[in-house]
Amino acid sequence: DGGALSVLSRPSRMMLLVNPQSGKGQALTLYNNHIQPMLNEAGVTHTLVITERQNHARELVKEADMSQWDALVIMSGDGLLFEVINGLLERADWEEAIRTPMGILPGGSGNGLAASVHHYSGLPAPAAATMRGRDQSLHCFLSSRTSRRSLSPPRWLQQAVLQRLWPQCVWYYSRLNVGFARATRIKASLVSTEELLVSCGFLLCQGLVAHMDLVSIHLCSGLRLFSFLSMAWGFVADVDIESEKYRHVGAARFTVGTLVRLASLRVYRGRLAYLPAPEDDHSEVEGSRNDVTLRCNGQASSLDPSRDSPRPKTFHNSCHSNNSCKARGRRESAPCRSASGALAGPPDSLLPPLDQPLPGDWVVVQEEDFVLMLAMYQSHLAEDLLAAPDATPDDGVIHLFYVRAGISRAALLKLFLAMEKGAHVGANCRHMVHAKVRALRLEPLSPKGVITVDGEVVEYGPVQAEVHRGLGRLITG
Ligand code: ADP
Ligand code: MG
């Protein structure tokens, strides 16, 4: 029913993986200052593991004796959790391993799942950081310079953004008729990651565990991976990747990236189709049998049972490889296999092979010119982007958004500003379509482009996805 399944036992045997390089490179300091004291006080015992390199966490959970652990907690961005989930699902005993409760503490620059967990808890949004001297510097800028007339100056804009010359940026975007007050909010929308961290630490201490959807994704080379947060193509994917270079500004990197990319808006060609989700869906959560045997119990918990059930979010797992896309259109999408040769991950029931036609009950989108495609299975794409406001952790739904070509820069900026509060959904933007789906297929036609899964770049080419309801377990507090 989407409520809490169980409560972590105490003392718990929690593995806490910290990526010291995530975000602004301060994850360890944040752990020492905030998380360690909080967990100690709450009596949550844990083993700290500091990741040393890319794929370290993935290899570790793939080989670990999982009977030793009650929970895996990630303190990093979404990228490290992606590794962990994929590592778990590459195991021969994936079915058992993926039931390990997973927790997330925002330490990265892309903290979509942490922001979603916070959102589901119903706690108030972390306060926006104040902008010191904003009004004064804005005034100085506006009164001294009136010569910048051009509306497409990406070079200076990029410089302005990188040097954090916010008044210049605000000036530029206010010229796009979004209104001066709204444009200044671009800057003020910097949420405080530290507040989000403290909130997520608190929820972790409570230790409530809930189901979380995972989405199986087939790539053109035949590889399959599982995703817990999002899949993107076009504008959002480009911003995600380009904004890596702004990671020193932390969670604001998406805002910065959006502003810069907006100046060089382009159209992406492709074919999109989806299988709509039934209106009133009471389908069963996958893997719900035997849930009670999770290595959790409520005995020693000091939780308040009167709290509302949390609604945690999604997960995914992936079988990784660096294969190129040569097999496109020829090979069937092969299921991914664990080291033992057994099938890894649950079978997909809705997806024909990627090179085969789709069944008749799929909806084929008529347009082939897009600005973006975004598939969300949790509420937040990033800390200040409430992309799928009505998503819940285990609703069994992929919230599909696409924006048709022809949208103006101003309208697109308005959409992203509205997304801060999730208001884009009701904004009546005629270029944006929102559909709740079970599965989707995207065939990009533009020769070059980027597809991201949970913020990580995957092979560019035809791709399809199917949601597996409640396959993972998420500590939601
Ligand atoms: P961010 O949101 O800051 O990008 P992520 O969690 O997405 O944080 O981490 C980014 C990448 O860093 C992940 O792909 C992960 O594999 C990698 N990583 C993990 N540990 C280390 C490390 N010690 N040094 C460098 N990279 C690492
Ligand atoms: Mg990342």
PDB file of N, CA, C and O in Angstrom, residues 168-221:
ATOM      1  N   GLN A 168      24.249  40.233 -13.453  1.00  0.00           N
ATOM      2  CA  GLN A 168      24.282  40.186 -14.916  1.00  0.00           C
ATOM      3  C   GLN A 168      23.342  39.105 -15.442  1.00  0.00           C
ATOM      4  O   GLN A 168      22.625  39.306 -16.413  1.00  0.00           O
ATOM      5  N   CYS A 169      23.360  37.966 -14.794  1.00  0.00           N
ATOM      6  CA  CYS A 169      22.503  36.860 -15.241  1.00  0.00           C
ATOM      7  C   CYS A 169      21.036  37.225 -15.094  1.00  0.00           C
ATOM      8  O   CYS A 169      20.221  36.984 -15.974  1.00  0.00           O
ATOM      9  N   VAL A 170      20.740  37.808 -13.967  1.00  0.00           N
ATOM     10  CA  VAL A 170      19.349  38.182 -13.708  1.00  0.00           C
ATOM     11  C   VAL A 170      18.888  39.211 -14.730  1.00  0.00           C
ATOM     12  O   VAL A 170      17.786  39.145 -15.266  1.00  0.00           O
ATOM     13  N   TRP A 171      19.793  40.137 -15.025  1.00  0.00           N
ATOM     14  CA  TRP A 171      19.464  41.156 -16.017  1.00  0.00           C
ATOM     15  C   TRP A 171      19.139  40.492 -17.349  1.00  0.00           C
ATOM     16  O   TRP A 171      18.129  40.774 -17.978  1.00  0.00           O
ATOM     17  N   TYR A 172      19.978  39.563 -17.741  1.00  0.00           N
ATOM     18  CA  TYR A 172      19.786  38.896 -19.030  1.00  0.00           C
ATOM     19  C   TYR A 172      18.442  38.182 -19.075  1.00  0.00           C
ATOM     20  O   TYR A 172      17.681  38.311 -20.037  1.00  0.00           O
ATOM     21  N   TYR A 173      18.166  37.441 -18.036  1.00  0.00           N
ATOM     22  CA  TYR A 173      16.931  36.665 -18.061  1.00  0.00           C
ATOM     23  C   TYR A 173      15.691  37.504 -17.832  1.00  0.00           C
ATOM     24  O   TYR A 173      14.616  37.153 -18.299  1.00  0.00           O
ATOM     25  N   SER A 174      15.860  38.628 -17.174  1.00  0.00           N
ATOM     26  CA  SER A 174      14.703  39.503 -17.014  1.00  0.00           C
ATOM     27  C   SER A 174      14.309  40.093 -18.372  1.00  0.00           C
ATOM     28  O   SER A 174      13.164  40.430 -18.606  1.00  0.00           O
ATOM     29  N   ARG A 175      15.290  40.167 -19.296  1.00  0.00           N
ATOM     30  CA  ARG A 175      14.984  40.655 -20.640  1.00  0.00           C
ATOM     31  C   ARG A 175      14.113  39.673 -21.411  1.00  0.00           C
ATOM     32  O   ARG A 175      13.547  40.008 -22.432  1.00  0.00           O
ATOM     33  N   LEU A 176      14.053  38.445 -20.978  1.00  0.00           N
ATOM     34  CA  LEU A 176      13.222  37.452 -21.676  1.00  0.00           C
ATOM     35  C   LEU A 176      11.775  37.533 -21.220  1.00  0.00           C
ATOM     36  O   LEU A 176      10.997  36.602 -21.387  1.00  0.00           O
ATOM     37  N   ASN A 177      11.426  38.651 -20.604  1.00  0.00           N
ATOM     38  CA  ASN A 177      10.050  38.899 -20.195  1.00  0.00           C
ATOM     39  C   ASN A 177       9.514  37.908 -19.178  1.00  0.00           C
ATOM     40  O   ASN A 177       8.345  37.583 -19.174  1.00  0.00           O
ATOM     41  N   VAL A 178      10.383  37.370 -18.349  1.00  0.00           N
ATOM     42  CA  VAL A 178       9.853  36.504 -17.307  1.00  0.00           C
ATOM     43  C   VAL A 178       9.530  37.340 -16.070  1.00  0.00           C
ATOM     44  O   VAL A 178       9.010  36.830 -15.098  1.00  0.00           O
ATOM     45  N   GLY A 179       9.849  38.618 -16.164  1.00  0.00           N
ATOM     46  CA  GLY A 179       9.560  39.482 -15.015  1.00  0.00           C
ATOM     47  C   GLY A 179      10.779  39.538 -14.119  1.00  0.00           C
ATOM     48  O   GLY A 179      11.445  38.532 -13.881  1.00  0.00           O
ATOM     49  N   PHE A 180      11.060  40.708 -13.658  1.00  0.00           N
ATOM     50  CA  PHE A 180      12.277  40.906 -12.898  1.00  0.00           C
ATOM     51  C   PHE A 180      12.270  40.122 -11.587  1.00  0.00           C
ATOM     52  O   PHE A 180      13.254  39.500 -11.208  1.00  0.00           O
ATOM     53  N   ALA A 181      11.144  40.133 -10.923  1.00  0.00           N
ATOM     54  CA  ALA A 181      11.078  39.459  -9.622  1.00  0.00           C
ATOM     55  C   ALA A 181      11.331  37.965  -9.784  1.00  0.00           C
ATOM     56  O   ALA A 181      12.070  37.352  -9.019  1.00  0.00           O
ATOM     57  N   ARG A 182      10.769  37.402 -10.822  1.00  0.00           N
ATOM     58  CA  ARG A 182      10.963  35.961 -11.038  1.00  0.00           C
ATOM     59  C   ARG A 182      12.392  35.664 -11.401  1.00  0.00           C
ATOM     60  O   ARG A 182      12.961  34.653 -10.995  1.00  0.00           O
ATOM     61  N   ALA A 183      12.972  36.542 -12.189  1.00  0.00           N
ATOM     62  CA  ALA A 183      14.349  36.316 -12.606  1.00  0.00           C
ATOM     63  C   ALA A 183      15.290  36.351 -11.402  1.00  0.00           C
ATOM     64  O   ALA A 183      16.228  35.568 -11.322  1.00  0.00           O
ATOM     65  N   THR A 184      15.036  37.223 -10.464  1.00  0.00           N
ATOM     66  CA  THR A 184      15.914  37.271  -9.289  1.00  0.00           C
ATOM     67  C   THR A 184      15.775  35.992  -8.467  1.00  0.00           C
ATOM     68  O   THR A 184      16.693  35.591  -7.772  1.00  0.00           O
ATOM     69  N   ARG A 185      14.628  35.366  -8.596  1.00  0.00           N
ATOM     70  CA  ARG A 185      14.434  34.120  -7.843  1.00  0.00           C
ATOM     71  C   ARG A 185      15.347  33.008  -8.341  1.00  0.00           C
ATOM     72  O   ARG A 185      15.605  32.037  -7.629  1.00  0.00           O
ATOM     73  N   ILE A 186      15.817  33.149  -9.569  1.00  0.00           N
ATOM     74  CA  ILE A 186      16.748  32.144 -10.093  1.00  0.00           C
ATOM     75  C   ILE A 186      17.903  32.009  -9.122  1.00  0.00           C
ATOM     76  O   ILE A 186      18.324  30.921  -8.768  1.00  0.00           O
ATOM     77  N   LYS A 187      18.395  33.138  -8.688  1.00  0.00           N
ATOM     78  CA  LYS A 187      19.519  33.113  -7.770  1.00  0.00           C
ATOM     79  C   LYS A 187      19.080  32.661  -6.378  1.00  0.00           C
ATOM     80  O   LYS A 187      19.737  31.844  -5.735  1.00  0.00           O
ATOM     81  N   ALA A 188      17.954  33.199  -5.947  1.00  0.00           N
ATOM     82  CA  ALA A 188      17.526  32.936  -4.580  1.00  0.00           C
ATOM     83  C   ALA A 188      17.083  31.490  -4.392  1.00  0.00           C
ATOM     84  O   ALA A 188      16.892  31.026  -3.277  1.00  0.00           O
ATOM     85  N   SER A 189      16.929  30.756  -5.512  1.00  0.00           N
ATOM     86  CA  SER A 189      16.420  29.395  -5.398  1.00  0.00           C
ATOM     87  C   SER A 189      17.479  28.415  -4.903  1.00  0.00           C
ATOM     88  O   SER A 189      17.234  27.220  -4.851  1.00  0.00           O
ATOM     89  N   LEU A 190      18.647  28.919  -4.589  1.00  0.00           N
ATOM     90  CA  LEU A 190      19.680  28.025  -4.071  1.00  0.00           C
ATOM     91  C   LEU A 190      19.243  27.469  -2.718  1.00  0.00           C
ATOM     92  O   LEU A 190      19.275  28.159  -1.724  1.00  0.00           O
ATOM     93  N   VAL A 191      18.826  26.231  -2.726  1.00  0.00           N
ATOM     94  CA  VAL A 191      18.416  25.658  -1.447  1.00  0.00           C
ATOM     95  C   VAL A 191      19.650  25.278  -0.651  1.00  0.00           C
ATOM     96  O   VAL A 191      20.721  25.099  -1.202  1.00  0.00           O
ATOM     97  N   SER A 192      19.469  25.172   0.597  1.00  0.00           N
ATOM     98  CA  SER A 192      20.601  24.846   1.436  1.00  0.00           C
ATOM     99  C   SER A 192      20.765  23.340   1.524  1.00  0.00           C
ATOM    100  O   SER A 192      19.955  22.639   2.111  1.00  0.00           O
ATOM    101  N   THR A 193      21.835  22.838   0.916  1.00  0.00           N
ATOM    102  CA  THR A 193      22.077  21.400   0.955  1.00  0.00           C
ATOM    103  C   THR A 193      22.303  20.924   2.387  1.00  0.00           C
ATOM    104  O   THR A 193      21.936  19.815   2.742  1.00  0.00           O
ATOM    105  N   GLU A 194      22.885  21.791   3.198  1.00  0.00           N
ATOM    106  CA  GLU A 194      23.134  21.356   4.569  1.00  0.00           C
ATOM    107  C   GLU A 194      21.842  21.119   5.335  1.00  0.00           C
ATOM    108  O   GLU A 194      21.745  20.199   6.128  1.00  0.00           O
ATOM    109  N   GLU A 195      20.858  21.972   5.077  1.00  0.00           N
ATOM    110  CA  GLU A 195      19.575  21.752   5.740  1.00  0.00           C
ATOM    111  C   GLU A 195      18.924  20.464   5.260  1.00  0.00           C
ATOM    112  O   GLU A 195      18.324  19.725   6.036  1.00  0.00           O
ATOM    113  N   LEU A 196      19.042  20.225   3.970  1.00  0.00           N
ATOM    114  CA  LEU A 196      18.491  18.982   3.422  1.00  0.00           C
ATOM    115  C   LEU A 196      19.221  17.786   4.034  1.00  0.00           C
ATOM    116  O   LEU A 196      18.601  16.774   4.375  1.00  0.00           O
ATOM    117  N   LEU A 197      20.516  17.934   4.207  1.00  0.00           N
ATOM    118  CA  LEU A 197      21.311  16.853   4.790  1.00  0.00           C
ATOM    119  C   LEU A 197      20.847  16.539   6.213  1.00  0.00           C
ATOM    120  O   LEU A 197      20.667  15.372   6.576  1.00  0.00           O
ATOM    121  N   VAL A 198      20.663  17.562   6.986  1.00  0.00           N
ATOM    122  CA  VAL A 198      20.231  17.352   8.369  1.00  0.00           C
ATOM    123  C   VAL A 198      18.857  16.684   8.395  1.00  0.00           C
ATOM    124  O   VAL A 198      18.602  15.757   9.164  1.00  0.00           O
ATOM    125  N   SER A 199      17.987  17.135   7.504  1.00  0.00           N
ATOM    126  CA  SER A 199      16.656  16.534   7.429  1.00  0.00           C
ATOM    127  C   SER A 199      16.737  15.049   7.057  1.00  0.00           C
ATOM    128  O   SER A 199      16.088  14.199   7.683  1.00  0.00           O
ATOM    129  N   CYS A 200      17.557  14.743   6.065  1.00  0.00           N
ATOM    130  CA  CYS A 200      17.677  13.345   5.628  1.00  0.00           C
ATOM    131  C   CYS A 200      18.352  12.498   6.705  1.00  0.00           C
ATOM    132  O   CYS A 200      18.032  11.322   6.870  1.00  0.00           O
ATOM    133  N   GLY A 201      19.288  13.087   7.443  1.00  0.00           N
ATOM    134  CA  GLY A 201      19.923  12.377   8.554  1.00  0.00           C
ATOM    135  C   GLY A 201      18.892  12.011   9.611  1.00  0.00           C
ATOM    136  O   GLY A 201      18.880  10.887  10.137  1.00  0.00           O
ATOM    137  N   PHE A 202      18.024  12.931   9.869  1.00  0.00           N
ATOM    138  CA  PHE A 202      16.957  12.710  10.841  1.00  0.00           C
ATOM    139  C   PHE A 202      16.036  11.575  10.386  1.00  0.00           C
ATOM    140  O   PHE A 202      15.704  10.660  11.152  1.00  0.00           O
ATOM    141  N   LEU A 203      15.662  11.615   9.120  1.00  0.00           N
ATOM    142  CA  LEU A 203      14.783  10.572   8.577  1.00  0.00           C
ATOM    143  C   LEU A 203      15.470   9.213   8.625  1.00  0.00           C
ATOM    144  O   LEU A 203      14.851   8.188   8.919  1.00  0.00           O
ATOM    145  N   LEU A 204      16.781   9.223   8.367  1.00  0.00           N
ATOM    146  CA  LEU A 204      17.552   7.974   8.424  1.00  0.00           C
ATOM    147  C   LEU A 204      17.531   7.393   9.830  1.00  0.00           C
ATOM    148  O   LEU A 204      17.388   6.186  10.021  1.00  0.00           O
ATOM    149  N   CYS A 205      17.661   8.259  10.823  1.00  0.00           N
ATOM    150  CA  CYS A 205      17.634   7.796  12.214  1.00  0.00           C
ATOM    151  C   CYS A 205      16.293   7.146  12.550  1.00  0.00           C
ATOM    152  O   CYS A 205      16.227   6.204  13.332  1.00  0.00           O
ATOM    153  N   GLN A 206      15.238   7.650  11.963  1.00  0.00           N
ATOM    154  CA  GLN A 206      13.931   7.039  12.212  1.00  0.00           C
ATOM    155  C   GLN A 206      13.854   5.645  11.625  1.00  0.00           C
ATOM    156  O   GLN A 206      13.194   4.774  12.187  1.00  0.00           O
ATOM    157  N   GLY A 207      14.471   5.463  10.464  1.00  0.00           N
ATOM    158  CA  GLY A 207      14.665   4.128   9.926  1.00  0.00           C
ATOM    159  C   GLY A 207      13.453   3.427   9.344  1.00  0.00           C
ATOM    160  O   GLY A 207      13.454   2.202   9.217  1.00  0.00           O
ATOM    161  N   LEU A 208      12.436   4.160   8.966  1.00  0.00           N
ATOM    162  CA  LEU A 208      11.297   3.495   8.316  1.00  0.00           C
ATOM    163  C   LEU A 208      11.682   3.088   6.897  1.00  0.00           C
ATOM    164  O   LEU A 208      12.307   3.854   6.175  1.00  0.00           O
ATOM    165  N   VAL A 209      11.275   1.879   6.535  1.00  0.00           N
ATOM    166  CA  VAL A 209      11.637   1.358   5.213  1.00  0.00           C
ATOM    167  C   VAL A 209      10.374   1.197   4.363  1.00  0.00           C
ATOM    168  O   VAL A 209       9.367   0.695   4.854  1.00  0.00           O
ATOM    169  N   ALA A 210      10.435   1.622   3.125  1.00  0.00           N
ATOM    170  CA  ALA A 210       9.288   1.493   2.223  1.00  0.00           C
ATOM    171  C   ALA A 210       9.743   0.933   0.874  1.00  0.00           C
ATOM    172  O   ALA A 210      10.934   0.855   0.584  1.00  0.00           O
ATOM    173  N   HIS A 211       8.759   0.546   0.068  1.00  0.00           N
ATOM    174  CA  HIS A 211       9.055   0.073  -1.287  1.00  0.00           C
ATOM    175  C   HIS A 211       9.482   1.224  -2.178  1.00  0.00           C
ATOM    176  O   HIS A 211       9.079   2.354  -1.977  1.00  0.00           O
ATOM    177  N   MET A 212      10.215   0.888  -3.186  1.00  0.00           N
ATOM    178  CA  MET A 212      10.608   1.899  -4.161  1.00  0.00           C
ATOM    179  C   MET A 212      10.639   1.277  -5.552  1.00  0.00           C
ATOM    180  O   MET A 212      11.159   0.180  -5.753  1.00  0.00           O
ATOM    181  N   ASP A 213      10.045   1.981  -6.517  1.00  0.00           N
ATOM    182  CA  ASP A 213      10.031   1.492  -7.898  1.00  0.00           C
ATOM    183  C   ASP A 213      11.436   1.528  -8.494  1.00  0.00           C
ATOM    184  O   ASP A 213      12.214   2.432  -8.205  1.00  0.00           O
ATOM    185  N   LEU A 214      11.710   0.556  -9.324  1.00  0.00           N
ATOM    186  CA  LEU A 214      12.935   0.592 -10.124  1.00  0.00           C
ATOM    187  C   LEU A 214      12.523   0.441 -11.581  1.00  0.00           C
ATOM    188  O   LEU A 214      11.557  -0.250 -11.885  1.00  0.00           O
ATOM    189  N   VAL A 215      13.241   1.085 -12.458  1.00  0.00           N
ATOM    190  CA  VAL A 215      12.891   1.043 -13.868  1.00  0.00           C
ATOM    191  C   VAL A 215      13.990   0.317 -14.652  1.00  0.00           C
ATOM    192  O   VAL A 215      15.168   0.658 -14.553  1.00  0.00           O
ATOM    193  N   SER A 216      13.550  -0.698 -15.373  1.00  0.00           N
ATOM    194  CA  SER A 216      14.470  -1.474 -16.205  1.00  0.00           C
ATOM    195  C   SER A 216      14.662  -0.735 -17.525  1.00  0.00           C
ATOM    196  O   SER A 216      13.693  -0.353 -18.175  1.00  0.00           O
ATOM    197  N   ILE A 217      15.903  -0.535 -17.899  1.00  0.00           N
ATOM    198  CA  ILE A 217      16.190   0.229 -19.118  1.00  0.00           C
ATOM    199  C   ILE A 217      17.045  -0.602 -20.071  1.00  0.00           C
ATOM    200  O   ILE A 217      18.079  -1.142 -19.672  1.00  0.00           O
ATOM    201  N   HIS A 218      16.572  -0.704 -21.306  1.00  0.00           N
ATOM    202  CA  HIS A 218      17.306  -1.445 -22.339  1.00  0.00           C
ATOM    203  C   HIS A 218      17.998  -0.470 -23.260  1.00  0.00           C
ATOM    204  O   HIS A 218      17.366   0.420 -23.811  1.00  0.00           O
ATOM    205  N   LEU A 219      19.291  -0.685 -23.447  1.00  0.00           N
ATOM    206  CA  LEU A 219      20.062   0.170 -24.350  1.00  0.00           C
ATOM    207  C   LEU A 219      20.253  -0.536 -25.677  1.00  0.00           C
ATOM    208  O   LEU A 219      20.048  -1.749 -25.796  1.00  0.00           O
ATOM    209  N   CYS A 220      20.687   0.226 -26.676  1.00  0.00           N
ATOM    210  CA  CYS A 220      20.721  -0.329 -28.030  1.00  0.00           C
ATOM    211  C   CYS A 220      21.723  -1.471 -28.192  1.00  0.00           C
ATOM    212  O   CYS A 220      21.570  -2.311 -29.064  1.00  0.00           O
ATOM    213  N   SER A 221      22.735  -1.535 -27.359  1.00  0.00           N
ATOM    214  CA  SER A 221      23.716  -2.618 -27.489  1.00  0.00           C
ATOM    215  C   SER A 221      23.192  -3.925 -26.901  1.00  0.00           C
ATOM    216  O   SER A 221      23.859  -4.948 -26.994  1.00  0.00           O
TER     217      SER A 221
END
